[in-house]
Coordinates of C-alpha atoms in Angstrom, one line a residue:
X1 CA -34.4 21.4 -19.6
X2 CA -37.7 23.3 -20.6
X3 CA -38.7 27.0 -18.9
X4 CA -41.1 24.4 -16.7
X5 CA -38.6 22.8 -15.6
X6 CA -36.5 25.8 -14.4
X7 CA -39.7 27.6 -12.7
X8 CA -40.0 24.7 -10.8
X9 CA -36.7 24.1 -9.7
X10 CA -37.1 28.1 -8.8
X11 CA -39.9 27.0 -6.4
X12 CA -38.6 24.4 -5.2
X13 CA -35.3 25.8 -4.0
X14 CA -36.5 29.1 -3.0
X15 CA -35.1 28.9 0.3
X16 CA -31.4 28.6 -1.1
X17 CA -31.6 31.6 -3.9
X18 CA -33.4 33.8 -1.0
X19 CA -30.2 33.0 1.7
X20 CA -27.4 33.0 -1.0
X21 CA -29.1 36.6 -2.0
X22 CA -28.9 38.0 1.7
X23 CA -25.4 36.6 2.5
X24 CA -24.3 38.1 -0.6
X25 CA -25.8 41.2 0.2
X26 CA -25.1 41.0 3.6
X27 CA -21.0 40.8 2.5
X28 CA -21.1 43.7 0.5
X29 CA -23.1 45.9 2.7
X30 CA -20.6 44.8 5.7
X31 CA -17.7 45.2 3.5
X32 CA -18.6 49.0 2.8
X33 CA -19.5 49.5 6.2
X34 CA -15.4 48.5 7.2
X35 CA -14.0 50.3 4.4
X36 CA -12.2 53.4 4.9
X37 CA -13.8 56.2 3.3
X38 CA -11.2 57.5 0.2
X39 CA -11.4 61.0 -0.9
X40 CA -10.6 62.8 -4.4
X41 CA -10.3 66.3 -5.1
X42 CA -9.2 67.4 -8.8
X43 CA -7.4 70.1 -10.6
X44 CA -7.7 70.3 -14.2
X45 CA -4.3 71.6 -16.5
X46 CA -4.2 73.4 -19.7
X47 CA -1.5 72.5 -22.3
X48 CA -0.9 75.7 -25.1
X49 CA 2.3 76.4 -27.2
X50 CA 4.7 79.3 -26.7
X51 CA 4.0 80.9 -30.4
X52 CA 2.5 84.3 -30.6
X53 CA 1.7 84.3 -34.0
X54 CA -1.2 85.1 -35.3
X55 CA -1.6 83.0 -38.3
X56 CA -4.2 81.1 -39.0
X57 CA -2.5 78.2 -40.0
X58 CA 0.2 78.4 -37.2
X59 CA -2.2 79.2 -34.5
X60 CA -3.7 75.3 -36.0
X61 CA -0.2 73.7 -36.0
X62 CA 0.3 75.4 -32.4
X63 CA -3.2 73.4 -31.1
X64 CA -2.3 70.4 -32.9
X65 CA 1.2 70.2 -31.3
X66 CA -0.9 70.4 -27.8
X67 CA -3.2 67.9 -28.3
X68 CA 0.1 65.7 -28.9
X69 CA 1.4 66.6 -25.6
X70 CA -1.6 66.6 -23.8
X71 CA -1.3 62.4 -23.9
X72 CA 2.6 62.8 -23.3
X73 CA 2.2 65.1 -20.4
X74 CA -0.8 62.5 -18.9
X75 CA 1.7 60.1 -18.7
X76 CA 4.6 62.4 -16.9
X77 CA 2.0 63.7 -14.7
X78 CA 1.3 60.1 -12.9
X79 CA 5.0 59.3 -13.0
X80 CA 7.8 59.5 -10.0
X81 CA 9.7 62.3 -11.0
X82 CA 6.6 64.8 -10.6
X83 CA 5.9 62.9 -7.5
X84 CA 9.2 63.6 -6.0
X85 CA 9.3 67.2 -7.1
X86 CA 5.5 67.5 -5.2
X87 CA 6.9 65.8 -1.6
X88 CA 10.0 68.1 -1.7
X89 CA 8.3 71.4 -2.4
X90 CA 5.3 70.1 0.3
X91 CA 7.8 68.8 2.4
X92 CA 6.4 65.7 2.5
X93 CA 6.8 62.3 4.2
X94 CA 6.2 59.8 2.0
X95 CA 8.0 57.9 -0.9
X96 CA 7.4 58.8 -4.6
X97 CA 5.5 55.3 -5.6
X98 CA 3.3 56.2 -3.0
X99 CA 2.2 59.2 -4.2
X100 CA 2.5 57.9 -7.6
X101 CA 0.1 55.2 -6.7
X102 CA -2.7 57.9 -5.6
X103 CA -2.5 60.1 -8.6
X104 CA -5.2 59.6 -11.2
X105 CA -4.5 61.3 -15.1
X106 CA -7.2 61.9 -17.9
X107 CA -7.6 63.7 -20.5
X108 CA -10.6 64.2 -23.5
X109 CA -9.1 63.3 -26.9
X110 CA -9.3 66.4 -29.2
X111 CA -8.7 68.8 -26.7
X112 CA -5.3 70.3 -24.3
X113 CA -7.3 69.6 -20.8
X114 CA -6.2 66.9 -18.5
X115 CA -8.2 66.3 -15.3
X116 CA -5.4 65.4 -12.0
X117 CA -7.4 63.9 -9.8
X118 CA -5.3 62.8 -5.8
X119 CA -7.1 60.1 -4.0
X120 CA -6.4 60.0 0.0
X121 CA -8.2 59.2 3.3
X122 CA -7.9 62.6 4.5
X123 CA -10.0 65.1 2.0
X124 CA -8.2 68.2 3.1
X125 CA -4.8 65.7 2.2
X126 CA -6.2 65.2 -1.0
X127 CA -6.9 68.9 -2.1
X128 CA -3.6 69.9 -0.9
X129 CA -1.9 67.2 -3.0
X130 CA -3.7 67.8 -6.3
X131 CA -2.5 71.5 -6.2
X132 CA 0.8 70.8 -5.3
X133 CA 1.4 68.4 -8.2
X134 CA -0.4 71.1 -10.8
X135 CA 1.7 74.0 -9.9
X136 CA 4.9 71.4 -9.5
X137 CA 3.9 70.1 -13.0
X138 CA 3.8 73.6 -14.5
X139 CA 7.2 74.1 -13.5
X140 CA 8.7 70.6 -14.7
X141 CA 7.0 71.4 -18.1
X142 CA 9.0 74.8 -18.2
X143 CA 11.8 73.5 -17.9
X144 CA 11.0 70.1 -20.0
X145 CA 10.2 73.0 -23.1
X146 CA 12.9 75.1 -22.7
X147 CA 15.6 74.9 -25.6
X148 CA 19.0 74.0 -24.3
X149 CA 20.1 77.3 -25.4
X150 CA 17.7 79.2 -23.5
X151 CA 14.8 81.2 -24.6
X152 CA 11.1 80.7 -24.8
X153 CA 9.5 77.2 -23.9
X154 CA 7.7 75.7 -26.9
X155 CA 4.7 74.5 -24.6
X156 CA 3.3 75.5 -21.0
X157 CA 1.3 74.0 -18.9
X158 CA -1.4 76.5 -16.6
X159 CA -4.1 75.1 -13.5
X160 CA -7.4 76.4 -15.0
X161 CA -9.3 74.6 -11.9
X162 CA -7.4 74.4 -8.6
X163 CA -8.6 71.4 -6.6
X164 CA -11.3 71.8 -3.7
X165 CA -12.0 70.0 -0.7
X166 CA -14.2 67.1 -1.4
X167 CA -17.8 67.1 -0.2
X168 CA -18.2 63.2 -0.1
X169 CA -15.9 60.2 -0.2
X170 CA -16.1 58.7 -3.7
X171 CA -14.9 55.3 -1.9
X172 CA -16.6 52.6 -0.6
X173 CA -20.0 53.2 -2.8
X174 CA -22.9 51.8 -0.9
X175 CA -25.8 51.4 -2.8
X176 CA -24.0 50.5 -5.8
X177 CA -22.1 47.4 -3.6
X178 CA -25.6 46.4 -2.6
X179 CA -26.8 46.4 -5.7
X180 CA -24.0 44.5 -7.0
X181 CA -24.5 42.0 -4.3
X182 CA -27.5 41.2 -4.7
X183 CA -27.1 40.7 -8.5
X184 CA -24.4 38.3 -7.9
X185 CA -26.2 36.7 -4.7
X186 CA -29.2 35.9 -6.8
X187 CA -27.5 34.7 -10.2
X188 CA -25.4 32.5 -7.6
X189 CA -28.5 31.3 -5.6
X190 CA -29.7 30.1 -8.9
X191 CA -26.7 28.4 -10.2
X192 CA -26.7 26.3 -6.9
X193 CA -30.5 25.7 -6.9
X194 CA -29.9 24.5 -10.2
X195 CA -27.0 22.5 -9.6
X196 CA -28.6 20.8 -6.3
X197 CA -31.8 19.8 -8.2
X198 CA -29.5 17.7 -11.3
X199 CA -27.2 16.3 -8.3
X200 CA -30.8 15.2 -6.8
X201 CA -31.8 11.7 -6.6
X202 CA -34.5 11.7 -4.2
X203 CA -38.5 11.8 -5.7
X204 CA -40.4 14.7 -5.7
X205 CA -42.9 14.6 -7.9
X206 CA -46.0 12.3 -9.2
X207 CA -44.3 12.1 -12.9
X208 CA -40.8 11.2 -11.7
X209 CA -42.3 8.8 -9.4
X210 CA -44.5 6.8 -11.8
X211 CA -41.7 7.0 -14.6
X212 CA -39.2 5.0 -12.8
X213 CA -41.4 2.4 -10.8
X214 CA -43.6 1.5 -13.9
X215 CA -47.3 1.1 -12.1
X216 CA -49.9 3.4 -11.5
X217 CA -49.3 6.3 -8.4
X218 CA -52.2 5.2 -6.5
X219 CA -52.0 8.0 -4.4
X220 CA -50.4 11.5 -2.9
X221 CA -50.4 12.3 0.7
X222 CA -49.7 15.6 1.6
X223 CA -47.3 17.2 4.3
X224 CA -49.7 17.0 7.4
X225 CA -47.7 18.5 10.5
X226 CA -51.0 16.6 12.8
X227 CA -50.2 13.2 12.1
X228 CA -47.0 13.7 14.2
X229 CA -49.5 13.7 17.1
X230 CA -52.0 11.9 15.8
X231 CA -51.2 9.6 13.2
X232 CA -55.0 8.2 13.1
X233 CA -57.5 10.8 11.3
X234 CA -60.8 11.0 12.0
X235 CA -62.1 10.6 8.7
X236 CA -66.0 11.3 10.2
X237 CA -65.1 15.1 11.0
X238 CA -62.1 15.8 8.8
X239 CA -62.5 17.4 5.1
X240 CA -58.6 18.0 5.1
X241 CA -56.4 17.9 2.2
X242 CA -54.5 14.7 3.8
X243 CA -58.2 12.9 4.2
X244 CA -59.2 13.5 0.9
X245 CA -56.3 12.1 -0.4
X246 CA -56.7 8.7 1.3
X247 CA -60.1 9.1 -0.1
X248 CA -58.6 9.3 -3.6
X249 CA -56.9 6.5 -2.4
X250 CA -59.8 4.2 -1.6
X251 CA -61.1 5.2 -4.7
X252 CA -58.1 3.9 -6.8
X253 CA -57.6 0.4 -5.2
X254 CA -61.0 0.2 -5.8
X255 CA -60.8 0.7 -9.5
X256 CA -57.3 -1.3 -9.8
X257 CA -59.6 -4.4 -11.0
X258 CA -63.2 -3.7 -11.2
X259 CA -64.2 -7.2 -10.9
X260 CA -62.1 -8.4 -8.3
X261 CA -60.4 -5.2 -6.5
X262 CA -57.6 -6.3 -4.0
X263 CA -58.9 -7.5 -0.4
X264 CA -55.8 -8.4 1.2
X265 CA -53.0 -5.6 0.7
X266 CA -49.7 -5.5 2.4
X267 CA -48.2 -1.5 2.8
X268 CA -44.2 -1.4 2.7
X269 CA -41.8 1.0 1.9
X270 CA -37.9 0.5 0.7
X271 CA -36.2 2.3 3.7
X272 CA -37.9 3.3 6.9
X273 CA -39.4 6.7 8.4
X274 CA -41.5 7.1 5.1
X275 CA -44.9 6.8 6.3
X276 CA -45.7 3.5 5.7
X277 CA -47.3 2.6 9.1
X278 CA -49.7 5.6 9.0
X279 CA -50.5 5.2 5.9
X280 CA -51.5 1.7 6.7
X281 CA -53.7 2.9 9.5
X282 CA -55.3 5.2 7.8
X283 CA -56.3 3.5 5.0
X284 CA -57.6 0.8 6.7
X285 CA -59.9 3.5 8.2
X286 CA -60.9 5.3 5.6
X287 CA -62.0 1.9 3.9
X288 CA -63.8 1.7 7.1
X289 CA -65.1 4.8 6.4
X290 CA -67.2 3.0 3.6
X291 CA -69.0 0.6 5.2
X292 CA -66.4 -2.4 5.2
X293 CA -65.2 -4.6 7.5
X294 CA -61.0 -4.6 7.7
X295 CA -58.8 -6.2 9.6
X296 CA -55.6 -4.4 10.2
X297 CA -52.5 -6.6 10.6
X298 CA -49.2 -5.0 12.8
X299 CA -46.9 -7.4 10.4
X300 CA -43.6 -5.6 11.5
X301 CA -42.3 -7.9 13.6
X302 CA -39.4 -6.0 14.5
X303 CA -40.4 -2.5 15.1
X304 CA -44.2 -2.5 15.4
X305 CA -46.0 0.6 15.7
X306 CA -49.6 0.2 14.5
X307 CA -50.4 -0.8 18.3
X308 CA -48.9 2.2 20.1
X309 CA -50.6 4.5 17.2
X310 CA -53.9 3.0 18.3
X311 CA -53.3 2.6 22.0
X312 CA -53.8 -1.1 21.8
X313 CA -52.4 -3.9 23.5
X314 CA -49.0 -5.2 21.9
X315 CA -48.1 -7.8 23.7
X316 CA -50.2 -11.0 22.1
X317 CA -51.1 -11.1 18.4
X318 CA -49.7 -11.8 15.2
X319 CA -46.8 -13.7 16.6
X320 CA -48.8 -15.4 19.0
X321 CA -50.9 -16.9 16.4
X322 CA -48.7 -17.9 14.5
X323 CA -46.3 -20.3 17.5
X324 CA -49.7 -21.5 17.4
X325 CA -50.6 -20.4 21.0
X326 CA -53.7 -18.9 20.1
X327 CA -56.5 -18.6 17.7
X328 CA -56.9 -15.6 15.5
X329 CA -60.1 -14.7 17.2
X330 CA -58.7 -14.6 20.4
X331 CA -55.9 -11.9 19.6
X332 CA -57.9 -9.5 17.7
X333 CA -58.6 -5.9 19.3
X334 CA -61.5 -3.7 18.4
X335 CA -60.8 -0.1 17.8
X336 CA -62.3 3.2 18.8
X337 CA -63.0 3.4 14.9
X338 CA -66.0 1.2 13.8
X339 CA -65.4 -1.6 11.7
X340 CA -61.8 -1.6 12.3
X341 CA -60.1 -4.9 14.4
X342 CA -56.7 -4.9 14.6
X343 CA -53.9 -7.9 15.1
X344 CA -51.1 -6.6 16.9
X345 CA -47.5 -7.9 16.6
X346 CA -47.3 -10.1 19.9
X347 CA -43.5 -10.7 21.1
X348 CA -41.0 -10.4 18.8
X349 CA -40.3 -13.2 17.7
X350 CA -36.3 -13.9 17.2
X351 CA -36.6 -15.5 13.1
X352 CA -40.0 -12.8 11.8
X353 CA -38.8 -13.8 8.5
X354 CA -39.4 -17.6 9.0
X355 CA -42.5 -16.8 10.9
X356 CA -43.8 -14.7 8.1
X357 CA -43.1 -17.1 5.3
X358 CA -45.0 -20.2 6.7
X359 CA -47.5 -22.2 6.1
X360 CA -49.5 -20.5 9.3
X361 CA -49.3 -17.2 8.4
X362 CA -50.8 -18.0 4.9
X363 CA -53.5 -19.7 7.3
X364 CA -53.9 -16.4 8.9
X365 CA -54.1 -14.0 6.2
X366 CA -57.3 -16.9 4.4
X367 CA -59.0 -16.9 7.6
X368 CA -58.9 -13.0 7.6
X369 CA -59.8 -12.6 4.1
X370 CA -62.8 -14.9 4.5
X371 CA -64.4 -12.8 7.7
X372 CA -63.2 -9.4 6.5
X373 CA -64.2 -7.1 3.9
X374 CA -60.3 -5.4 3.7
X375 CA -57.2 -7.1 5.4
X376 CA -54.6 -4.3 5.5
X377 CA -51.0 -5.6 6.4
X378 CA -48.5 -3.2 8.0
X379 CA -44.9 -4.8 6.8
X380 CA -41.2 -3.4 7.2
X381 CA -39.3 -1.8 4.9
X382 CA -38.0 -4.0 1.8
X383 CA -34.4 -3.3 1.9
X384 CA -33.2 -3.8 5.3
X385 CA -34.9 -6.7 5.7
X386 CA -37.0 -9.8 3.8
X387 CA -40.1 -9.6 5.6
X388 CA -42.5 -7.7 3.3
X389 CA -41.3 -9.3 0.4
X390 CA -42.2 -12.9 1.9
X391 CA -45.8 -11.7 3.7
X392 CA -46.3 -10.0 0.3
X393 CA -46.7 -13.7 -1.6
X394 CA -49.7 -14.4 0.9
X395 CA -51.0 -11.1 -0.3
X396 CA -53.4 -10.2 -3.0
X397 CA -50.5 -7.0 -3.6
X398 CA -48.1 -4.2 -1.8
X399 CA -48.4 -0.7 -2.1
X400 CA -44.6 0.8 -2.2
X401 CA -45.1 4.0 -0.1
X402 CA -42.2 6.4 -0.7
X403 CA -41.3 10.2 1.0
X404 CA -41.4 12.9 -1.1
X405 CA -37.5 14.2 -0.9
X406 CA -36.3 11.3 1.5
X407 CA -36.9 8.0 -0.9
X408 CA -33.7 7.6 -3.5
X409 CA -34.5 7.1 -6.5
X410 CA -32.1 4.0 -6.6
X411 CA -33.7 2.5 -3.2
X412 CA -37.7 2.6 -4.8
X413 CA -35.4 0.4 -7.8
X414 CA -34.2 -1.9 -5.8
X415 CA -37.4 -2.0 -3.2
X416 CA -39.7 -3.0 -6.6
X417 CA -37.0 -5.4 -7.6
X418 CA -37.2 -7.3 -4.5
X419 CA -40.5 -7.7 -4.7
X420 CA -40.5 -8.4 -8.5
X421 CA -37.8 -11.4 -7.8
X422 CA -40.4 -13.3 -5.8
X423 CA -43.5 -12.6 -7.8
X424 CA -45.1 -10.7 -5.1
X425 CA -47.7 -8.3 -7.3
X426 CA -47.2 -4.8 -7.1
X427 CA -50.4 -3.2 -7.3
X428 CA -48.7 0.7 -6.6
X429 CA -47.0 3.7 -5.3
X430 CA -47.6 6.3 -3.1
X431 CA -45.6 9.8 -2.5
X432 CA -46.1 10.6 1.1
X433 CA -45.0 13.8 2.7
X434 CA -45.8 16.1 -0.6
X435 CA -45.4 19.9 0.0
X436 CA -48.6 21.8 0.2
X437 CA -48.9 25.1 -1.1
X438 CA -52.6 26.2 -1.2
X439 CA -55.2 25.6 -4.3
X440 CA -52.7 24.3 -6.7
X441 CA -51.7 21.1 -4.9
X442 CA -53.4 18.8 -2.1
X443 CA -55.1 21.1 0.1
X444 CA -59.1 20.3 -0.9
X445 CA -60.1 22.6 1.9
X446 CA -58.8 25.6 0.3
X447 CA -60.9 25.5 -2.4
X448 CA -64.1 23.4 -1.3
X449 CA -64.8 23.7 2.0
X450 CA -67.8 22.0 3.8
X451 CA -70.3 24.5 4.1
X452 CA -70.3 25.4 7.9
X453 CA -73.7 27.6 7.9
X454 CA -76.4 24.4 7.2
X455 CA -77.2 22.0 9.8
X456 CA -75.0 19.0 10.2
X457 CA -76.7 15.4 10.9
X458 CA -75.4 14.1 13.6
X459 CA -74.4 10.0 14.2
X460 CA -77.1 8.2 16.2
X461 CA -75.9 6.2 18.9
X462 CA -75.5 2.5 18.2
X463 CA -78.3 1.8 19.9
X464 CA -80.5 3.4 17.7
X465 CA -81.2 2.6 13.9
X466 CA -82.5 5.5 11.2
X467 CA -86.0 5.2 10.5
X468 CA -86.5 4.2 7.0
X469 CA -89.7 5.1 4.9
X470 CA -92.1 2.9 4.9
X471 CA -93.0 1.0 1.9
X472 CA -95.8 -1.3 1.4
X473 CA -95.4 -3.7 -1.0
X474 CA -97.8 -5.3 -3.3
X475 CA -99.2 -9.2 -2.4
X476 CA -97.1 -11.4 -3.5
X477 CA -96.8 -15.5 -3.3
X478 CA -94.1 -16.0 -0.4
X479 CA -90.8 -17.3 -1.1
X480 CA -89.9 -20.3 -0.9
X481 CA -87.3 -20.2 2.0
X482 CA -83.8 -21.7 0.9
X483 CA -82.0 -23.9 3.4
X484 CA -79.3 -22.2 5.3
X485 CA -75.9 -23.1 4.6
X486 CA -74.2 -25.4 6.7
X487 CA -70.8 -24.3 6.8
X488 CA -71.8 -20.9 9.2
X489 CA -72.6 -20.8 12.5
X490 CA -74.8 -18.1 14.2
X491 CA -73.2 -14.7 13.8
X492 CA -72.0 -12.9 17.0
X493 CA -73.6 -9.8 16.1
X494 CA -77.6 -9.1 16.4
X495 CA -79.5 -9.4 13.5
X496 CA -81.0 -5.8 13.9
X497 CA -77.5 -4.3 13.1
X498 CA -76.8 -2.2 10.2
X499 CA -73.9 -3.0 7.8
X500 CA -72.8 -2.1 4.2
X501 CA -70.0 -4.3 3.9
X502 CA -70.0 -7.5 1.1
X503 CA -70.5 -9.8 4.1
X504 CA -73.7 -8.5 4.9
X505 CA -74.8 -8.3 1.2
X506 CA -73.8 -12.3 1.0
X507 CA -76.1 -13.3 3.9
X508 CA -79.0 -11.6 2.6
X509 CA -78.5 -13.4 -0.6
X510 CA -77.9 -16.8 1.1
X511 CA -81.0 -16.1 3.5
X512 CA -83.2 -15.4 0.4
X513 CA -81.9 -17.7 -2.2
X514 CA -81.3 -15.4 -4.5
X515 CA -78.8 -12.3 -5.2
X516 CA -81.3 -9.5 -6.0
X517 CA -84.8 -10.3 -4.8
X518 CA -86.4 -9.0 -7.6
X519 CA -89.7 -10.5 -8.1
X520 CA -89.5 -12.2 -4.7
X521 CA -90.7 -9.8 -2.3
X522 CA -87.3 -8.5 -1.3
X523 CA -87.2 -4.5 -1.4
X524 CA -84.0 -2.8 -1.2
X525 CA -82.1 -2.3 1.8
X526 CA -82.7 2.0 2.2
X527 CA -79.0 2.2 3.0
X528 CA -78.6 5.2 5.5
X529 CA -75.8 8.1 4.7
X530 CA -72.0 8.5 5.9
X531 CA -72.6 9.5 8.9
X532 CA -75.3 7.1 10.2
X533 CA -73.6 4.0 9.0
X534 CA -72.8 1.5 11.4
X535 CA -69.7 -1.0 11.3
X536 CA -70.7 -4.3 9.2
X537 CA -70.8 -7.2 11.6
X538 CA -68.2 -9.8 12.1
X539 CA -68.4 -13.1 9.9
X540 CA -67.8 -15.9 12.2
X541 CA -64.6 -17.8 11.9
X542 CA -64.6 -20.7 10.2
X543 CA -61.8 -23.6 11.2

């Protein structure tokens, strides 16, 4: 792993270094508050020999001899016997382990000090037992030096420093058990952060993604809280991050194959409650959004959705078309969104599978290519069921949408594999649900917002067209008129209605015999802007 690599793992798991840092901090500021305050008071002991000489080099041997003691005597000082001299000349009630236990001896090397220092709960306890174990030490060390045969000891021991009453417990140490927990909260945190992130398999990020399904990442949703209440944007008056992403989106199945981009595609996902059906709504209106024509197919047969999203009718459609109880033209349902018609499921039909796989539905899906710019096909999830792999072969491709930190990386696998197995094209991915955090990632808004103090234009009604400028044209030989073809019937839609869909490009090329007009009197359409674009009209049906 690379320093990136960490960093983001840091970002990603923030949340879990942040609470293993407070609980830890939280324990060891709790476990100071419940500790009993302990208390130490000190006397400090000096070691010297008995000899009274005043040689130089006997006063050295003298000091020498003391240091040797001095580590001798720390030893005997934390040691029962002392102890049991202390409690009987205090008259105390406790055993001489115990008071053993709460005697602390050091000493500095190269000198005859040693520091007693008496720990206890009580800090008047404390002072009284570090005095009484010096001045019972002194006289244990008299009698320790004495020759058998009496006369002068060879050492004594003296209290330089009687012991005071403490000013402050020296037990437990706040600040410094703080500290300490939130050093080990924090290198904790980040153990587990990092441990969670290798034991990972879910998808989180573009790379990963497009590294393990093998075709292009067509596109990255971000973490829109909206869509929970409306799933349908209004790409008209919306310059959000999630909009412009299905405009990225629009952009990229455009450019899949420059000559012949992808008319008919089916949206699918390998498990459900990743985002497939919004996205599929969505993108069928933000192709809308440009001027085409799409059809927008509920093909979940078992739990459709595209229908209640919309507040359409579910109860004729797909499914009714193809028992054969019904035309196509019959079922579909305009939209509040211009240039969008949509083919709700119909009754659920008890074999979808069957349904979806026949001869009809391939029927279906031609006579919706040929009268629709876009056909956008909302199927089911890959691995519970068959569905979208079978509806996907009548398909011009699927787009696999997967959740970011939901999708397995083992489910996308298998989901491509299905449709892999029965030649259905994959044309890409999308991660859905990415995190946002500011100019860095999705949000466009942050960063390039529309500019809110110049004067909007405002749709016209669809009763009224944009003026365009007027041109005059030079004199010219008229046109031979072509014949009209045949095989199309009068459209439903008035002539005087705007479009800039491919069908309307196509009957101006039939109705002047030509496909550009150059030369022949045609002038350009003067195609109007975004926002005074009308929905292309309807090609009629053909049988």
């Amino acid at each position: 792993m690379e320093i990136s690599d960490y960093v983001r793992i840091l970002r990603a798991r923030w949340i879990v270094i942040v609470l293993t840092t407070v609980i830890a901090a939280a324990a060891s500021l709790v476990f100071s508050l419940v500790s009993t305050p302990v208390y130490e008071a000190c006397t400090r002991l000096y070691v010297s020999t008995g000899s009274s000489s005043s040689s130089v080099t006997e006063v050295y041997q003298g000091n020498l001899a003391s240091q040797q003691r001095v580590a001798s005597y720390t030893q005997l000082l934390g040691g029962e016997s002392v102890a049991q001299r202390t409690i009987d000349s205090l008259g105390l009630s406790m055993s001489p382990s115990t008071l053993a236990s709460k005697v602390r001896t050091t000493s500095s090397p190269d000198t005859v000090l040693i520091d007693t220092c008496v720990s206890d709960a009580n800090p008047t306890t404390a002072r009284d037992l570090a005095n009484g174990i010096g001045a019972t030490f002194v006289g244990f060390v008299d009698d320790l030096e004495t020759p058998p045969g009496g006369g002068a000891a060879l050492a004594k021991v003296s209290v330089v420093e009687p012991a005071q009453v403490p000013a402050g417990p020296v037990s437990p140490k706040t600040t410094r058990n703080l500290a300490l927990g939130v050093a080990v909260g924090l290198l904790l945190g980040i153990a587990l952060a990092v441990i969670r992130d290798r034991l990972d398999n879910t998808i989180k990020d573009r790379t990963a993604l497009a590294d393990l399904s093998g075709v292009p990442v067509v596109g990255v949703v971000p973490f829109d809280k909206t869509i929970k209440e409306e799933a349908a944007l209004s790409f008209a008056e919306s310059s959000s991050g999630t909009a412009e992403a299905f405009r990225e989106l629009r952009t990229n199945l455009q450019f899949l194959e420059v000559d012949s981009p992808p008319r008919v595609i089916v949206v699918t996902s390998a498990v459900p409650a990743e985002g497939k059906t919004t996205t599929a709504v969505n993108l069928a209106l933000v192709l809308a959004e440009a001027g085409h024509h799409v059809a927008l197919i509920e093909g979940d047969l078992r739990r459709p959705r595209v229908s209640k999203y919309l507040g359409l009718v579910g109860s004729v459609g797909f499914s009714t078309v193809l028992s054969g109880q019904a035309d196509v033209q019959e079922v579909l349902q305009p939209t509040k969104f211009h240039g969008v018609d949509v083919l709700a499921s119909g009754p659920l039909p008890p074999n979808p599978s069957e349904l979806l796989g026949s001869e009809a539905a391939r029927t279906v899906m031609d006579t919706l290519r040929a009268n629709f710019d876009y056909v956008v096909v909302d199927a089911p999830p890959l691995l519970p069921v068959t569905d979208a792999s079978v509806i996907t072969a009548h398909a011009d491709g699927a787009i696999v949408v997967t959740r970011h930190g939901h999708t397995k990386r083992d489910e996308l696998t298998r989901a491509l594999g299905n449709l892999t197995q029965v030649g259905a094209p994959i044309l890409g991915v999308i991660l859905t649900m990415a995190p946002s955090r500011g100019k860095r990632d999705y949000d466009y808004r942050h960063y390039y917002e529309t500019d809110t103090t110049v004067a909007r234009q405002d749709a016209p009604s669809a009763a009224v067209r944009p003026a365009a400028p007027v041109v005059v044209p030079e004199p010219a030989p008229e046109p031979t008129p072509a014949p009209a073809p045949e095989a199309y019937p009068a459209p439903r839609y008035e002539p005087t209605r705007s479009h800039g869909g491919r069908a309307a490009r196509r009957q101006a090329e039939n109705a002047n015999g030509n496909g550009n007009g150059n030369g022949n009197g045609y002038e350009a359409e003067q195609v109007p802007s975004r926002s005074t674009m009308r929905p292309p009209p309807r090609r009629p049906y053909q049988s």
